[in-house]
mmCIF file of C-alpha atoms in Angstrom:
data_model
loop_
_atom_site.group_PDB
_atom_site.id
_atom_site.type_symbol
_atom_site.label_atom_id
_atom_site.label_comp_id
_atom_site.label_asym_id
_atom_site.label_seq_id
_atom_site.Cartn_x
_atom_site.Cartn_y
_atom_site.Cartn_z
ATOM 1 C CA MET T 1 -63.918 36.950 18.847
ATOM 2 C CA THR T 2 -61.767 39.890 20.585
ATOM 3 C CA ASP T 3 -61.152 43.390 18.855
ATOM 4 C CA GLU T 4 -57.882 41.965 18.125
ATOM 5 C CA SER T 5 -58.638 38.560 17.200
ATOM 6 C CA ALA T 6 -61.294 40.134 14.270
ATOM 7 C CA LEU T 7 -58.051 41.526 13.080
ATOM 8 C CA ALA T 8 -55.736 38.732 13.216
ATOM 9 C CA PRO T 9 -55.989 38.602 9.182
ATOM 10 C CA ARG T 10 -55.384 41.538 8.726
ATOM 11 C CA THR T 11 -52.089 40.999 10.894
ATOM 12 C CA ARG T 12 -51.430 37.483 9.021
ATOM 13 C CA ALA T 13 -51.543 39.707 6.146
ATOM 14 C CA LEU T 14 -49.215 42.223 7.047
ATOM 15 C CA GLN T 15 -46.021 39.687 7.685
ATOM 16 C CA LEU T 16 -46.659 38.361 4.299
ATOM 17 C CA PHE T 17 -45.851 41.251 2.759
ATOM 18 C CA ASP T 18 -43.329 42.809 4.429
ATOM 19 C CA GLY T 19 -45.794 45.270 7.076
ATOM 20 C CA LEU T 20 -47.543 47.027 3.551
ATOM 21 C CA VAL T 21 -50.184 45.932 2.270
ATOM 22 C CA THR T 22 -50.355 47.489 -1.568
ATOM 23 C CA ASP T 23 -52.852 47.034 -4.430
ATOM 24 C CA THR T 24 -48.538 46.196 -5.462
ATOM 25 C CA SER T 25 -47.395 44.075 -2.961
ATOM 26 C CA LEU T 26 -51.673 41.691 -3.299
ATOM 27 C CA ARG T 27 -51.069 41.704 -6.865
ATOM 28 C CA ARG T 28 -47.294 40.551 -6.352
ATOM 29 C CA PHE T 29 -48.631 37.873 -3.834
ATOM 30 C CA LEU T 30 -51.934 37.170 -6.082
ATOM 31 C CA GLU T 31 -51.013 36.866 -9.325
ATOM 32 C CA GLY T 32 -48.077 34.878 -8.010
ATOM 33 C CA ILE T 33 -50.007 31.658 -7.244
ATOM 34 C CA PRO T 34 -49.570 28.839 -9.813
ATOM 35 C CA GLY T 35 -52.501 29.237 -12.618
ATOM 36 C CA VAL T 36 -55.610 26.255 -12.182
ATOM 37 C CA ASP T 37 -54.852 23.622 -14.332
ATOM 38 C CA ALA T 38 -59.144 24.144 -15.785
ATOM 39 C CA VAL T 39 -59.334 20.789 -17.463
ATOM 40 C CA GLY T 40 -57.438 19.201 -14.132
ATOM 41 C CA LEU T 41 -59.922 21.052 -12.521
ATOM 42 C CA GLU T 42 -63.348 19.359 -14.027
ATOM 43 C CA GLN T 43 -61.671 15.911 -14.012
ATOM 44 C CA ARG T 44 -61.625 16.173 -11.187
ATOM 45 C CA ALA T 45 -65.072 17.105 -10.192
ATOM 46 C CA ALA T 46 -66.302 14.717 -12.626
ATOM 47 C CA ALA T 47 -65.416 11.913 -11.068
ATOM 48 C CA LEU T 48 -66.046 13.163 -7.725
ATOM 49 C CA GLY T 49 -69.697 13.361 -8.581
ATOM 50 C CA THR T 50 -69.656 9.128 -9.975
ATOM 51 C CA ARG T 51 -68.476 8.779 -6.729
ATOM 52 C CA SER T 52 -71.449 6.256 -5.172
ATOM 53 C CA ILE T 53 -72.468 5.534 -1.472
ATOM 54 C CA LYS T 54 -73.082 2.392 0.010
ATOM 55 C CA THR T 55 -77.370 2.935 1.463
ATOM 56 C CA THR T 56 -75.666 1.964 5.152
ATOM 57 C CA SER T 57 -74.458 5.590 4.348
ATOM 58 C CA LYS T 58 -77.156 7.583 2.660
ATOM 59 C CA ALA T 59 -79.304 7.722 6.110
ATOM 60 C CA ALA T 60 -76.532 9.447 7.766
ATOM 61 C CA ALA T 61 -74.939 12.353 4.500
ATOM 62 C CA ILE T 62 -78.649 12.597 3.872
ATOM 63 C CA ASP T 63 -79.104 13.526 7.272
ATOM 64 C CA THR T 64 -75.206 15.718 7.725
ATOM 65 C CA ILE T 65 -77.291 17.342 3.989
ATOM 66 C CA ILE T 66 -80.628 18.913 6.770
ATOM 67 C CA SER T 67 -78.248 20.083 9.570
ATOM 68 C CA MET T 68 -76.026 21.993 6.460
ATOM 69 C CA ILE T 69 -78.119 24.079 5.357
ATOM 70 C CA ASP T 70 -78.855 27.394 4.790
ATOM 71 C CA LEU T 71 -82.335 27.849 4.485
ATOM 72 C CA THR T 72 -83.709 30.858 2.403
ATOM 73 C CA THR T 73 -85.466 33.589 1.072
ATOM 74 C CA LEU T 74 -83.418 36.756 -0.170
ATOM 75 C CA GLU T 75 -86.737 38.070 -2.206
ATOM 76 C CA GLY T 76 -87.381 41.671 -2.784
ATOM 77 C CA ALA T 77 -91.502 40.396 -2.473
ATOM 78 C CA ASP T 78 -90.296 38.735 0.703
ATOM 79 C CA THR T 79 -92.231 39.569 3.868
ATOM 80 C CA PRO T 80 -93.224 39.128 7.343
ATOM 81 C CA GLY T 81 -94.821 36.165 7.249
ATOM 82 C CA LYS T 82 -93.116 34.158 5.196
ATOM 83 C CA VAL T 83 -89.437 34.320 7.209
ATOM 84 C CA ARG T 84 -92.097 33.010 9.754
ATOM 85 C CA SER T 85 -93.940 30.383 8.233
ATOM 86 C CA LEU T 86 -89.117 29.382 6.481
ATOM 87 C CA VAL T 87 -88.402 29.438 10.629
ATOM 88 C CA ALA T 88 -91.220 26.664 11.412
ATOM 89 C CA LYS T 89 -90.447 24.652 8.471
ATOM 90 C CA ALA T 90 -86.318 25.111 9.783
ATOM 91 C CA LEU T 91 -87.260 24.931 12.867
ATOM 92 C CA VAL T 92 -89.942 21.196 11.967
ATOM 93 C CA PRO T 93 -88.894 20.116 8.927
ATOM 94 C CA ASP T 94 -90.743 17.365 9.227
ATOM 95 C CA ALA T 95 -94.057 17.150 10.900
ATOM 96 C CA GLY T 96 -94.327 13.481 10.761
ATOM 97 C CA ASP T 97 -90.740 12.899 11.860
ATOM 98 C CA ALA T 98 -89.132 14.517 15.591
ATOM 99 C CA ALA T 99 -85.902 13.141 15.227
ATOM 100 C CA CYS T 100 -85.095 15.021 11.866
ATOM 101 C CA PRO T 101 -82.932 17.395 12.079
ATOM 102 C CA GLN T 102 -82.804 21.286 11.639
ATOM 103 C CA PRO T 103 -81.011 23.529 9.148
ATOM 104 C CA ALA T 104 -77.984 25.197 10.396
ATOM 105 C CA ALA T 105 -79.880 28.987 9.773
ATOM 106 C CA VAL T 106 -82.473 30.467 7.937
ATOM 107 C CA CYS T 107 -80.845 33.982 5.757
ATOM 108 C CA VAL T 108 -82.440 36.390 4.786
ATOM 109 C CA TYR T 109 -82.046 40.802 3.958
ATOM 110 C CA GLY T 110 -81.143 42.614 7.411
ATOM 111 C CA ASP T 111 -84.112 43.576 7.680
ATOM 112 C CA MET T 112 -86.061 40.529 8.226
ATOM 113 C CA VAL T 113 -83.415 38.923 10.810
ATOM 114 C CA ALA T 114 -85.153 40.622 14.239
ATOM 115 C CA THR T 115 -87.953 38.557 12.684
ATOM 116 C CA ALA T 116 -86.869 35.917 12.301
ATOM 117 C CA VAL T 117 -85.303 36.193 15.469
ATOM 118 C CA ASP T 118 -88.349 36.456 17.415
ATOM 119 C CA ALA T 119 -89.670 33.291 15.237
ATOM 120 C CA LEU T 120 -87.171 31.609 17.167
ATOM 121 C CA GLY T 121 -87.609 32.229 19.796
ATOM 122 C CA ALA T 122 -85.882 29.835 22.359
ATOM 123 C CA ALA T 123 -84.088 28.605 19.288
ATOM 124 C CA HIS T 124 -82.246 31.628 18.760
ATOM 125 C CA GLY T 125 -78.748 29.558 18.812
ATOM 126 C CA GLN T 126 -79.006 26.676 17.679
ATOM 127 C CA ILE T 127 -79.921 27.389 14.802
ATOM 128 C CA SER T 128 -78.414 30.254 13.454
ATOM 129 C CA VAL T 129 -80.057 33.357 12.162
ATOM 130 C CA ALA T 130 -77.657 34.031 8.776
ATOM 131 C CA ALA T 131 -78.434 37.937 7.049
ATOM 132 C CA VAL T 132 -76.593 38.877 4.036
ATOM 133 C CA ALA T 133 -75.707 42.289 3.771
ATOM 134 C CA THR T 134 -72.959 44.886 2.331
ATOM 135 C CA ALA T 135 -75.357 45.948 -0.640
ATOM 136 C CA PHE T 136 -76.163 42.631 -1.763
ATOM 137 C CA PRO T 137 -76.535 41.207 -4.016
ATOM 138 C CA SER T 138 -74.716 43.383 -7.068
ATOM 139 C CA GLY T 139 -72.349 44.821 -4.228
ATOM 140 C CA ARG T 140 -73.374 48.353 -5.574
ATOM 141 C CA ALA T 141 -73.142 51.458 -2.497
ATOM 142 C CA SER T 142 -70.654 53.153 -0.216
ATOM 143 C CA LEU T 143 -68.245 51.580 2.273
ATOM 144 C CA ARG T 144 -70.344 53.785 4.334
ATOM 145 C CA VAL T 145 -73.342 52.176 3.244
ATOM 146 C CA LYS T 146 -72.296 48.279 3.682
ATOM 147 C CA LEU T 147 -70.925 49.710 7.142
ATOM 148 C CA ALA T 148 -73.403 50.195 8.400
ATOM 149 C CA ASP T 149 -75.925 47.627 6.526
ATOM 150 C CA THR T 150 -73.220 44.969 8.649
ATOM 151 C CA ALA T 151 -74.021 46.764 11.747
ATOM 152 C CA ASP T 152 -77.842 46.819 11.218
ATOM 153 C CA ALA T 153 -78.285 43.465 10.807
ATOM 154 C CA VAL T 154 -75.886 42.558 13.692
ATOM 155 C CA ALA T 155 -77.605 45.154 16.382
ATOM 156 C CA ALA T 156 -80.424 43.363 14.815
ATOM 157 C CA GLY T 157 -79.565 39.839 15.962
ATOM 158 C CA ALA T 158 -78.303 38.365 12.815
ATOM 159 C CA ASP T 159 -75.290 35.381 13.946
ATOM 160 C CA GLU T 160 -73.592 35.146 9.977
ATOM 161 C CA ILE T 161 -73.090 37.659 7.653
ATOM 162 C CA ASP T 162 -72.648 36.847 4.669
ATOM 163 C CA MET T 163 -71.351 39.928 2.594
ATOM 164 C CA VAL T 164 -70.210 39.896 -1.732
ATOM 165 C CA ILE T 165 -66.889 41.387 -2.427
ATOM 166 C CA ASP T 166 -66.816 44.834 -5.550
ATOM 167 C CA ARG T 167 -66.760 42.169 -8.361
ATOM 168 C CA GLY T 168 -65.268 45.700 -10.438
ATOM 169 C CA ALA T 169 -62.755 46.361 -8.035
ATOM 170 C CA PHE T 170 -61.396 42.712 -7.690
ATOM 171 C CA LEU T 171 -61.907 42.505 -11.540
ATOM 172 C CA SER T 172 -59.733 45.926 -12.173
ATOM 173 C CA GLY T 173 -56.897 45.248 -10.153
ATOM 174 C CA GLN T 174 -57.991 46.509 -6.277
ATOM 175 C CA TYR T 175 -56.793 44.485 -4.596
ATOM 176 C CA ALA T 176 -56.666 46.151 -0.881
ATOM 177 C CA GLN T 177 -59.518 48.489 -2.316
ATOM 178 C CA VAL T 178 -61.621 43.987 -1.491
ATOM 179 C CA PHE T 179 -59.637 42.914 1.148
ATOM 180 C CA ASP T 180 -59.864 46.703 3.139
ATOM 181 C CA GLU T 181 -63.191 45.955 2.823
ATOM 182 C CA ILE T 182 -63.312 43.142 4.025
ATOM 183 C CA VAL T 183 -61.356 44.012 6.899
ATOM 184 C CA ALA T 184 -63.906 47.066 7.597
ATOM 185 C CA VAL T 185 -66.417 44.384 7.072
ATOM 186 C CA LYS T 186 -65.115 41.882 9.090
ATOM 187 C CA ARG T 187 -65.006 44.746 12.013
ATOM 188 C CA ALA T 188 -68.849 45.864 11.938
ATOM 189 C CA CYS T 189 -69.552 41.863 12.718
ATOM 190 C CA ARG T 190 -68.419 42.869 16.255
ATOM 191 C CA ARG T 191 -71.269 43.062 18.581
ATOM 192 C CA GLU T 192 -71.202 45.382 22.756
ATOM 193 C CA ASP T 193 -70.102 42.650 23.525
ATOM 194 C CA GLY T 194 -67.067 42.028 22.235
ATOM 195 C CA THR T 195 -68.094 38.140 20.602
ATOM 196 C CA SER T 196 -68.346 38.979 16.902
ATOM 197 C CA ALA T 197 -71.054 37.857 13.889
ATOM 198 C CA HIS T 198 -69.320 34.940 11.756
ATOM 199 C CA LEU T 199 -67.757 36.346 8.741
ATOM 200 C CA LYS T 200 -69.064 34.817 5.271
ATOM 201 C CA VAL T 201 -66.925 35.869 1.653
ATOM 202 C CA ILE T 202 -69.517 36.079 -1.132
ATOM 203 C CA LEU T 203 -67.236 36.114 -4.143
ATOM 204 C CA GLU T 204 -69.686 35.774 -6.522
ATOM 205 C CA THR T 205 -67.687 33.750 -8.765
ATOM 206 C CA GLY T 206 -70.210 33.199 -11.388
ATOM 207 C CA GLU T 207 -68.698 36.674 -12.767
ATOM 208 C CA LEU T 208 -64.347 35.878 -11.638
ATOM 209 C CA ASN T 209 -64.526 34.632 -16.425
ATOM 210 C CA THR T 210 -61.291 32.549 -14.823
ATOM 211 C CA TYR T 211 -60.696 29.769 -12.294
ATOM 212 C CA ASP T 212 -57.566 31.624 -11.847
ATOM 213 C CA ASN T 213 -59.722 34.634 -10.396
ATOM 214 C CA VAL T 214 -61.625 32.464 -8.326
ATOM 215 C CA ARG T 215 -58.552 30.621 -6.341
ATOM 216 C CA ARG T 216 -56.929 34.622 -6.531
ATOM 217 C CA ALA T 217 -59.739 35.903 -4.308
ATOM 218 C CA SER T 218 -60.718 33.167 -2.509
ATOM 219 C CA TRP T 219 -56.471 33.492 -0.940
ATOM 220 C CA LEU T 220 -57.480 36.817 -0.996
ATOM 221 C CA ALA T 221 -60.827 36.797 1.895
ATOM 222 C CA ILE T 222 -58.972 34.352 3.992
ATOM 223 C CA LEU T 223 -56.316 36.836 3.917
ATOM 224 C CA ALA T 224 -58.694 39.560 4.829
ATOM 225 C CA GLY T 225 -61.054 37.338 7.374
ATOM 226 C CA ALA T 226 -62.842 35.246 6.583
ATOM 227 C CA ASP T 227 -64.923 32.406 8.267
ATOM 228 C CA PHE T 228 -65.911 31.202 5.721
ATOM 229 C CA ILE T 229 -65.765 31.069 1.889
ATOM 230 C CA LYS T 230 -68.561 31.275 -0.440
ATOM 231 C CA THR T 231 -69.503 30.422 -3.770
ATOM 232 C CA SER T 232 -71.934 33.231 -5.269
ATOM 233 C CA THR T 233 -75.251 34.951 -4.333
ATOM 234 C CA GLY T 234 -77.320 32.249 -5.835
ATOM 235 C CA LYS T 235 -78.801 35.866 -8.519
ATOM 236 C CA VAL T 236 -75.969 35.280 -10.480
ATOM 237 C CA SER T 237 -75.773 31.868 -13.297
ATOM 238 C CA PRO T 238 -73.578 29.782 -13.353
ATOM 239 C CA ALA T 239 -73.932 29.350 -9.662
ATOM 240 C CA ALA T 240 -72.801 26.970 -7.533
ATOM 241 C CA THR T 241 -70.618 24.658 -9.869
ATOM 242 C CA LEU T 242 -68.930 21.159 -8.530
ATOM 243 C CA PRO T 243 -65.341 22.424 -10.101
ATOM 244 C CA VAL T 244 -65.583 25.884 -8.594
ATOM 245 C CA THR T 245 -66.408 24.663 -4.774
ATOM 246 C CA LEU T 246 -63.515 21.714 -5.374
ATOM 247 C CA LEU T 247 -61.267 24.341 -6.227
ATOM 248 C CA MET T 248 -62.228 26.448 -3.120
ATOM 249 C CA LEU T 249 -62.234 23.163 -1.097
ATOM 250 C CA GLU T 250 -58.914 23.000 -2.567
ATOM 251 C CA VAL T 251 -57.825 27.143 -1.175
ATOM 252 C CA VAL T 252 -58.778 26.163 2.123
ATOM 253 C CA ARG T 253 -57.227 22.922 2.721
ATOM 254 C CA ASP T 254 -54.035 24.369 1.899
ATOM 255 C CA TRP T 255 -55.001 27.430 4.131
ATOM 256 C CA PHE T 256 -55.453 25.231 7.381
ATOM 257 C CA ARG T 257 -52.301 23.326 6.271
ATOM 258 C CA LEU T 258 -49.445 26.782 5.550
ATOM 259 C CA THR T 259 -51.778 27.817 9.385
ATOM 260 C CA GLY T 260 -53.986 25.263 10.974
ATOM 261 C CA GLU T 261 -57.084 27.254 10.306
ATOM 262 C CA ARG T 262 -59.799 25.788 9.372
ATOM 263 C CA ILE T 263 -62.141 27.921 7.402
ATOM 264 C CA GLY T 264 -65.630 27.406 5.702
ATOM 265 C CA VAL T 265 -66.321 26.733 2.493
ATOM 266 C CA LYS T 266 -70.576 28.130 1.140
ATOM 267 C CA PRO T 267 -71.995 26.228 -1.823
ATOM 268 C CA ALA T 268 -75.439 28.425 -2.923
ATOM 269 C CA GLY T 269 -77.009 28.865 -6.036
ATOM 270 C CA GLY T 270 -78.669 25.652 -7.634
ATOM 271 C CA ILE T 271 -77.850 22.934 -5.682
ATOM 272 C CA ARG T 272 -81.894 21.289 -5.408
ATOM 273 C CA THR T 273 -81.181 17.502 -5.537
ATOM 274 C CA SER T 274 -79.947 15.545 -2.423
ATOM 275 C CA LYS T 275 -77.970 13.371 -5.693
ATOM 276 C CA ASP T 276 -76.378 16.699 -5.774
ATOM 277 C CA ALA T 277 -75.535 17.311 -2.506
ATOM 278 C CA ILE T 278 -73.855 14.297 -1.920
ATOM 279 C CA LYS T 279 -71.730 14.983 -4.293
ATOM 280 C CA PHE T 280 -71.311 18.086 -2.794
ATOM 281 C CA LEU T 281 -69.934 16.396 0.233
ATOM 282 C CA VAL T 282 -68.814 13.888 -1.207
ATOM 283 C CA THR T 283 -66.308 16.035 -3.412
ATOM 284 C CA VAL T 284 -65.490 17.861 0.434
ATOM 285 C CA ALA T 285 -64.944 14.086 2.365
ATOM 286 C CA GLU T 286 -61.641 14.262 -0.350
ATOM 287 C CA THR T 287 -60.287 17.412 -0.730
ATOM 288 C CA CYS T 288 -60.220 18.392 3.233
ATOM 289 C CA GLY T 289 -61.466 15.346 5.070
ATOM 290 C CA GLU T 290 -64.216 14.281 6.534
ATOM 291 C CA ASP T 291 -63.462 16.475 9.923
ATOM 292 C CA TRP T 292 -65.232 19.240 7.582
ATOM 293 C CA LEU T 293 -68.360 17.364 7.233
ATOM 294 C CA THR T 294 -70.059 19.825 9.482
ATOM 295 C CA PRO T 295 -72.000 22.339 9.963
ATOM 296 C CA GLU T 296 -69.600 25.268 11.123
ATOM 297 C CA LEU T 297 -66.804 24.186 7.712
ATOM 298 C CA PHE T 298 -70.035 24.344 4.930
ATOM 299 C CA ARG T 299 -73.124 24.671 4.373
ATOM 300 C CA PHE T 300 -75.806 24.677 1.910
ATOM 301 C CA GLY T 301 -77.071 27.946 0.560
ATOM 302 C CA ALA T 302 -80.610 26.939 -0.426
ATOM 303 C CA SER T 303 -83.885 27.203 -0.452
ATOM 304 C CA SER T 304 -85.532 24.112 -2.480
ATOM 305 C CA LEU T 305 -82.944 21.497 -1.311
ATOM 306 C CA LEU T 306 -84.769 21.072 1.707
ATOM 307 C CA ASN T 307 -87.734 18.910 0.167
ATOM 308 C CA ASP T 308 -85.693 16.865 -2.237
ATOM 309 C CA VAL T 309 -83.796 15.724 1.207
ATOM 310 C CA LEU T 310 -86.701 15.412 3.432
ATOM 311 C CA LEU T 311 -88.832 13.121 0.537
ATOM 312 C CA GLN T 312 -84.824 10.732 0.138
ATOM 313 C CA ARG T 313 -85.078 11.122 3.888
ATOM 314 C CA GLN T 314 -88.411 9.438 3.669
ATOM 315 C CA LYS T 315 -88.124 7.072 0.507
ATOM 316 C CA LEU T 316 -85.192 5.601 3.372
ATOM 317 C CA ALA T 317 -87.685 5.122 6.481
ATOM 318 C CA THR T 318 -90.673 3.729 4.338
ATOM 319 C CA GLY T 319 -89.535 1.894 1.108
ATOM 320 C CA HIS T 320 -91.750 4.654 -0.625
ATOM 321 C CA TYR T 321 -91.386 8.067 -2.063
ATOM 322 C CA SER T 322 -94.387 10.719 -0.729
ATOM 323 C CA GLY T 323 -95.966 13.134 -3.002
ATOM 324 C CA PRO T 324 -94.524 16.150 -3.263
ATOM 325 C CA ASP T 325 -97.563 17.716 -1.109
ATOM 326 C CA TYR T 326 -95.516 16.018 2.122
ATOM 327 C CA VAL T 327 -93.989 18.373 2.881
ATOM 328 C CA THR T 328 -94.319 22.306 2.483
ATOM 329 C CA ILE T 329 -94.244 24.386 -0.280
ATOM 330 C CA ASP T 330 -91.568 27.041 0.351
#
């Protein structure tokens, strides 16, 4: 990604707001977006959650889910050994089946990026390294610190940056501050060779309080240059609910219809079973279309989901459930 294209979202927003991005212009736009019909949203999410898929399609769905997982460890007690163990699992999810797909990425704190890159070796690129940044999970730091956090992770080899927005600023109506921070972080994602790490913008929907705020924050993040919009840090409850993910998918669908640009969505936190993950896949297909059923446009942020999906995959292959000791303990 070149410097010019990295700034394209800001140029796009400037055109939308007649050349001036301010709290007033952003408020006029964001608060002019029609309100969310909460009852209708939740009913549609519930209906999509009851859809079943044929047994012949389930194997493909399970492999798709595995390919979309950002295998994650984000604990204060993380060690290089734990990160290497996580990478080993990403490289070989099922030691008994060489045909098992690999996850899309491993997601770690910025100071663990170099360890993850080293552990991946030649597979780095085939499996991405995602790093949380900008004072994750609270986002409570100066912009200078947030940008340094991002730049350090990119310099260490991160392919993707998962940033958090300043929820306090957003809820206070300081939309321009949130917009400018996303633009600045996107700029900090650039590498010396002119390419750029992909930027996922975490909304922390559990702290935004209303569906209207989730819709506005989604539009704001996309206007500022997000490659993905992500529900949660996984540290706040509720995290990735189906109604919230549906709402965010509707925003990226509407953005695509408006601009022709595809933006990704990443639900994170609380998705632990293949049954739940399949509900999200159905919601993606029904809302944005099957073009979004790819790791380039949809991810699951998860640590324990992979184990359940692997057990379900083994069940389809053998006809019986394996015990939990047939998968590694994270």
